[in-house]
Coordinates of C-alpha atoms in Angstrom, one line a residue:
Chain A
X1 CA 114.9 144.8 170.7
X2 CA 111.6 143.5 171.8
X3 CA 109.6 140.9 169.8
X4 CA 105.6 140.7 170.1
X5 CA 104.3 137.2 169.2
X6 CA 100.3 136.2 168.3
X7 CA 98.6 133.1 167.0
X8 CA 94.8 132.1 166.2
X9 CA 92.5 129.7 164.6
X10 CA 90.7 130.4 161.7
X11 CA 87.5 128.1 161.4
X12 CA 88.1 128.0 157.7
X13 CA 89.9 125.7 155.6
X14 CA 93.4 126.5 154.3
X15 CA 92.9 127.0 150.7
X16 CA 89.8 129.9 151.2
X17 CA 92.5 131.6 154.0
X18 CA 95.5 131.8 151.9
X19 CA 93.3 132.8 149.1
X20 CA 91.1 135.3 151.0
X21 CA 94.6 136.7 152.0
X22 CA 95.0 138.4 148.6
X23 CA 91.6 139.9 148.9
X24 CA 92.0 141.2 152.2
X25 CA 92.3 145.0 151.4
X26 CA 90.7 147.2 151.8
X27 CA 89.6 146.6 154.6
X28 CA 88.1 149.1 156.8
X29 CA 89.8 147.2 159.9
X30 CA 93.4 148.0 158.7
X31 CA 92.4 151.9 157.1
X32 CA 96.3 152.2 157.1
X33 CA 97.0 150.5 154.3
X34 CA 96.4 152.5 151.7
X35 CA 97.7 150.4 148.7
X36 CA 99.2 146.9 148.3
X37 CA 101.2 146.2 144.8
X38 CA 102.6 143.1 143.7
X39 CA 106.4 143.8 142.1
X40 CA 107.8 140.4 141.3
X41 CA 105.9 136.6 141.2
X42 CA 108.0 133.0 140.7
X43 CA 107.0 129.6 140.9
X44 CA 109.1 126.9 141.1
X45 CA 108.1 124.7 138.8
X46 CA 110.0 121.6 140.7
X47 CA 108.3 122.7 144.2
X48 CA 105.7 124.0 143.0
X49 CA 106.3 126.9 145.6
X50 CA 105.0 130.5 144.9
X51 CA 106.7 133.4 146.0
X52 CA 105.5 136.9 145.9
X53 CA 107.5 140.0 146.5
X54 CA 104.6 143.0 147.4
X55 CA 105.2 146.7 148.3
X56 CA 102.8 147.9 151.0
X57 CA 102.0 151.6 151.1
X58 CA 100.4 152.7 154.6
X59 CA 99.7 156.1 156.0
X60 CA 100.6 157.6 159.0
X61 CA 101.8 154.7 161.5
X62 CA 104.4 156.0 163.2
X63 CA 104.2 157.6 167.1
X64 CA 103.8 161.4 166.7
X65 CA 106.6 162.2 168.7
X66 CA 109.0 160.9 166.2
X67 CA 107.0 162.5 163.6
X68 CA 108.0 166.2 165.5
X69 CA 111.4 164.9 166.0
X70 CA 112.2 163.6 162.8
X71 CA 109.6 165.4 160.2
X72 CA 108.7 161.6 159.2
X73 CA 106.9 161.3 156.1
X74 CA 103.0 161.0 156.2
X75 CA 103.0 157.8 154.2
X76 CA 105.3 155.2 155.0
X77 CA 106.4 151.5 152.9
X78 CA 107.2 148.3 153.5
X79 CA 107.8 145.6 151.7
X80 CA 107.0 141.9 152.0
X81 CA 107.9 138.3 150.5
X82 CA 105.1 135.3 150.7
X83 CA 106.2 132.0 150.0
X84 CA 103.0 129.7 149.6
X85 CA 103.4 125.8 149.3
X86 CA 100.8 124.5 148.0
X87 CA 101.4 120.6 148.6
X88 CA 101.7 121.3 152.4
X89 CA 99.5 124.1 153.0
X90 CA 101.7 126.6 154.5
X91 CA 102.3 130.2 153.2
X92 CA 104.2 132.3 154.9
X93 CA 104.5 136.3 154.6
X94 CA 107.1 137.8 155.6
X95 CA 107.8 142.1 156.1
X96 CA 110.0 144.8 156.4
X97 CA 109.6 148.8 156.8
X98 CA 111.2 150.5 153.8
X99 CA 111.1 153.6 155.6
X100 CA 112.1 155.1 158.8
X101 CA 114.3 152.6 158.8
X102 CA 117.6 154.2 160.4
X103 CA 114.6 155.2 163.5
X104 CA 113.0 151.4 163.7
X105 CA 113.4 148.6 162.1
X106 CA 110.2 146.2 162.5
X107 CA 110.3 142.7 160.4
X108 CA 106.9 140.7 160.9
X109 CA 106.7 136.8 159.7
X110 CA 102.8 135.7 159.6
X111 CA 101.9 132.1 158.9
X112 CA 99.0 130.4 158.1
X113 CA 99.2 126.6 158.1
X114 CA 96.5 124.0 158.1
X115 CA 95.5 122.8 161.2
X116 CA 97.2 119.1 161.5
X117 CA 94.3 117.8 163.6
X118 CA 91.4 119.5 162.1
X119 CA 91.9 120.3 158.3
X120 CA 88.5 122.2 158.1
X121 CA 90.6 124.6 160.1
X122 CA 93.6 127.7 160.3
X123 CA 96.4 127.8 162.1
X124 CA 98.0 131.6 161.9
X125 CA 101.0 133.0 164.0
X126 CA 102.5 136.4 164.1
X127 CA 105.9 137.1 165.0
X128 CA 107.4 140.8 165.0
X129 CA 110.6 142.0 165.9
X130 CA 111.3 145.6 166.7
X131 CA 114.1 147.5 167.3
X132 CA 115.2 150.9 167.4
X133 CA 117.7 152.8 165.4
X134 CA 121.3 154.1 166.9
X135 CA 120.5 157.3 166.8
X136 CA 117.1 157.4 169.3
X137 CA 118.8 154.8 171.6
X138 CA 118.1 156.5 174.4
X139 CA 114.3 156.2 173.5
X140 CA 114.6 153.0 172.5
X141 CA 112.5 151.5 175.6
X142 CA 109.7 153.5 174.8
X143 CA 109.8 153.5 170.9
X144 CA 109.7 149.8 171.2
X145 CA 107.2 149.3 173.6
X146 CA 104.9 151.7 172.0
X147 CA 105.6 149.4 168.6
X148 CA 104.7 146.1 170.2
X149 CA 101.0 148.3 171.8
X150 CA 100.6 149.0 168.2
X151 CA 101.7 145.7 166.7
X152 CA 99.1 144.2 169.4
X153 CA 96.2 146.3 168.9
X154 CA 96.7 146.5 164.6
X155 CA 96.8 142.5 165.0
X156 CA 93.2 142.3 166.9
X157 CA 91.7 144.8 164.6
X158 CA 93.6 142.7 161.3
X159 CA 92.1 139.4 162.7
X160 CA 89.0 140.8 162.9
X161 CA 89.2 142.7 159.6
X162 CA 90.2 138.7 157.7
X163 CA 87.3 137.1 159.4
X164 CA 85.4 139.2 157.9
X165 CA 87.1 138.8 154.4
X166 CA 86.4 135.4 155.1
X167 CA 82.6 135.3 155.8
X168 CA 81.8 137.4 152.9
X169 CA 83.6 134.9 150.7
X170 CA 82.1 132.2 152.2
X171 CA 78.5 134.0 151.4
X172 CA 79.5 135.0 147.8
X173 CA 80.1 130.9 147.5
X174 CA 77.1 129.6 149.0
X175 CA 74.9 132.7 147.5
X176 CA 76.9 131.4 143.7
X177 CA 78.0 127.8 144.4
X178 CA 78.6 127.5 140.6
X179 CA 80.3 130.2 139.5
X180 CA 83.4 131.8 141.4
X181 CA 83.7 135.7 142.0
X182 CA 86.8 137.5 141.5
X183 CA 86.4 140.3 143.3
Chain B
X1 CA 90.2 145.6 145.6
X2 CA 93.0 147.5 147.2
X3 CA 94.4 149.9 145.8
X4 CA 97.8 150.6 143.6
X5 CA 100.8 153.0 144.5
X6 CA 100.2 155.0 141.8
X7 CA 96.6 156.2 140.3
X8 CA 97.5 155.4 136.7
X9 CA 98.1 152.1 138.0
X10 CA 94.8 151.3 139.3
X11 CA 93.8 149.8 136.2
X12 CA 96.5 147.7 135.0
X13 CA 96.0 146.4 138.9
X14 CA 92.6 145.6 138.6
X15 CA 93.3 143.6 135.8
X16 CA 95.9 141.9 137.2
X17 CA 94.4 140.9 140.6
X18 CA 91.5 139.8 139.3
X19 CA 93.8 137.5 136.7
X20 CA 95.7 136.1 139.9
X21 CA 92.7 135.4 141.6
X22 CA 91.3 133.0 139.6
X23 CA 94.7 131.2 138.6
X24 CA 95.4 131.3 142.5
X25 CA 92.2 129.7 143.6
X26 CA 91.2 127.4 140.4
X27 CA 94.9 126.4 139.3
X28 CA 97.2 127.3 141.4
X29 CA 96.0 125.6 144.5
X30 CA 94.9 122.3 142.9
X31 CA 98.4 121.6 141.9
X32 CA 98.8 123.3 138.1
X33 CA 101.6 126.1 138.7
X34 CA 101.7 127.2 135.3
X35 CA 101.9 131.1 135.3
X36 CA 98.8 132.7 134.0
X37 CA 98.9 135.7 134.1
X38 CA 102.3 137.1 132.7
X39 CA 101.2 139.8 130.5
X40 CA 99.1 141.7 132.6
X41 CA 102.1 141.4 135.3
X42 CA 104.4 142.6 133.1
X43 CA 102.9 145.6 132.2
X44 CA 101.3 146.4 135.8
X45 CA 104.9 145.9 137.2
X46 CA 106.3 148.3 134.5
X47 CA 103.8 150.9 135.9
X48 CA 104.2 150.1 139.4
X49 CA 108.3 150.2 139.1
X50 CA 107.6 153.6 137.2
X51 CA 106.1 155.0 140.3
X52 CA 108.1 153.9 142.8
X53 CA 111.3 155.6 141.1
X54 CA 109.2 158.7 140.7
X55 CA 108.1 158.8 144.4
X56 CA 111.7 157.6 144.8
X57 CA 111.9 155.0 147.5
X58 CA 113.7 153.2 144.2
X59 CA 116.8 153.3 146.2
X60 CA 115.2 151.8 149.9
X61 CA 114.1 149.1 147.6
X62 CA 117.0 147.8 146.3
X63 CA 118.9 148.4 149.3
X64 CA 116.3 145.9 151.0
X65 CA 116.5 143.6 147.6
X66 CA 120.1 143.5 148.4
X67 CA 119.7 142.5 152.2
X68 CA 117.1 139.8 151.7
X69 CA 116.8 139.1 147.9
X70 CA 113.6 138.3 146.1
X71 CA 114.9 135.0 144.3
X72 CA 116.3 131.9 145.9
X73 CA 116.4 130.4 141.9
X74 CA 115.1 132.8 139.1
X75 CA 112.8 135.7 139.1
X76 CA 110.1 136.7 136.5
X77 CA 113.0 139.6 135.1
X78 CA 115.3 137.0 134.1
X79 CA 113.0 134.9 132.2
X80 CA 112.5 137.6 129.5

C-alpha cells in the first residue's frame, strides 16, 4: 500500500470554497470527470451537519497496461461521501473507486477547513491510499507508484482547476454584488 | 454545470444543482438547514438510480453502501 498526502492554502474564505466546491466541474483542469451526480442528501437537523453521497463518472484513468491486461472499461466510477459542518467550517469529502476494484483500490479524504489564524483563508489536505488487488501482486510496486505519479500530478492540475473556480466566482460577485448567480 | 450519468438526466440535474446552490450558499451556510430542495432531488435521484442499474454498476454500489454506509442516523429514502 502506498499513501500520497498534499495540502494548500486557499486565499479565500471558507464559505465561497466549500461552496465553489459544488461548482467545480467542469473544469477543463480535471477533463476526466465526465459527470458528477448527487444520489442521496441528509441533514441533521441537531448538528446541523450535511452529508452528501455523489457518484463520480470519469473516463479513462487507469495505466494502459492494465487496460491490455485486464480489457478495463473506458469509463470508470467512484463514489464519494462529504460531510460539511457548517458551525465549524470543516467539510470533508471522502472517495472510493467503484470499479477496478479487485485491480486497485484507491480511497482519497480531501478537507477543507478554515484557516484557525487567518479566517479570510483555506486550509485543504489530501490524503490517498492505494493499494493493489491480490491478483496483480506481483505488480503491485509499480501499479502503486504509478497511482501516487497520477494522484500527484491530477492534484496540481485540480488545484489549479478550483482556483480558478474560485476567481471567477469571486468576479461574478463583485461584477453583481446584489444579486447571486447560480451557475 | 457538470454533467449527469445519464443524458435524460441532464435536466432534472440542472434543476437540481442550481436549487442546491442557492439553499447551500444563502441558507445552508448561515445556519438554516431546512431542506430545500426535496422535490427536484427526488425526482433527479429516481432518474439517476434508473441509470445506474441500466449501466449496471447497481451492484458495485451497494456492495460499497454496504462497506461504508451512506447514513450514520437517517437518509432522505427513509423519510418518505
Amino acid at each position: 500500500m502506498k499513501i500520497f498526502t498534499t495540502s494548500h492554502i486557499f486565499r479565500y474564505p471558507w464559505t465561497q470554497v466549500s461552496a465553489a466546491n459544488w461548482r467545480k466541474y467542469p473544469n477543463e483542469n480535471c477533463p476526466h470527470v465526465i459527470a458528477i451526480d448527487v444520489i442521496d442528501q441528509h441533514v441533521d437537523p441537531e448538528t446541523g451537519i450535511l452529508r452528501l453521497e455523489r457518484l463520480i463518472t470519469c473516463k479513462q484513468n487507469v495505466p494502459s497496461f492494465i487496460r491490455r491486461l485486464c480489457g478495463a472499461a473506458s469509463v470508470t466510477y467512484a463514489r464519494e461521501i462529504s460531510e460539511i459542518d457548517p458551525k465549524n467550517k470543516v467539510l470533508k469529502m471522502t472517495s472510493w473507486n467503484l470499479s477496478l476494484k479487485h485491480l486497485v483500490s484507491v480511497a482519497e479524504t480531501v478537507v477543507y477547513s478554515e484557516d484557525p489564524e487567518d479566517s479570510s483563508r483555506t486550509c485543504f489536505t489530501q490524503e490517498a491510499s492505494i493499494k493493489c488487488g491480490e491478483s496483480l501482486e506481483r505488480f503491485a510496486n509499480y501499479i502503486e507508484s504509478f497511482c501516487v505519479q497520477r494522484f500527484h500530478d491530477n492534484a496540481q492540475k485540480g488545484r489549479q482547476g478550483f482556483e480558478t473556480v474560485l476567481e471567477r466566482l469571486r468576479q461574478s460577485r463583485a461584477a453583481m454584488p446584489a444579486q447571486e448567480t447560480h451557475d | 454545470m457538470s454533467r449527469s450519468i445519464s443524458e435524460e438526466c441532464n435536466n432534472l440535474k440542472k434543476e437540481y444543482d442550481a436549487c442546491f446552490n442557492k439553499w447551500y450558499s444563502e441558507k445552508f451556510l448561515k445556519g438554516d438547514c431546512n431542506p430545500e430542495c426535496d422535490e427536484i432531488f427526488a425526482a433527479y435521484k429516481e432518474c439517476v438510480l434508473g441509470a445506474v442499474k441500466s449501466k449496471q454498476i447497481d451492484k458495485l454500489l451497494a456492495d460499497a453502501r454496504k462497506e461504508d454506509p451512506f447514513a450514520r442516523v437517517a437518509s432522505s429514502d427513509e423519510k418518505k
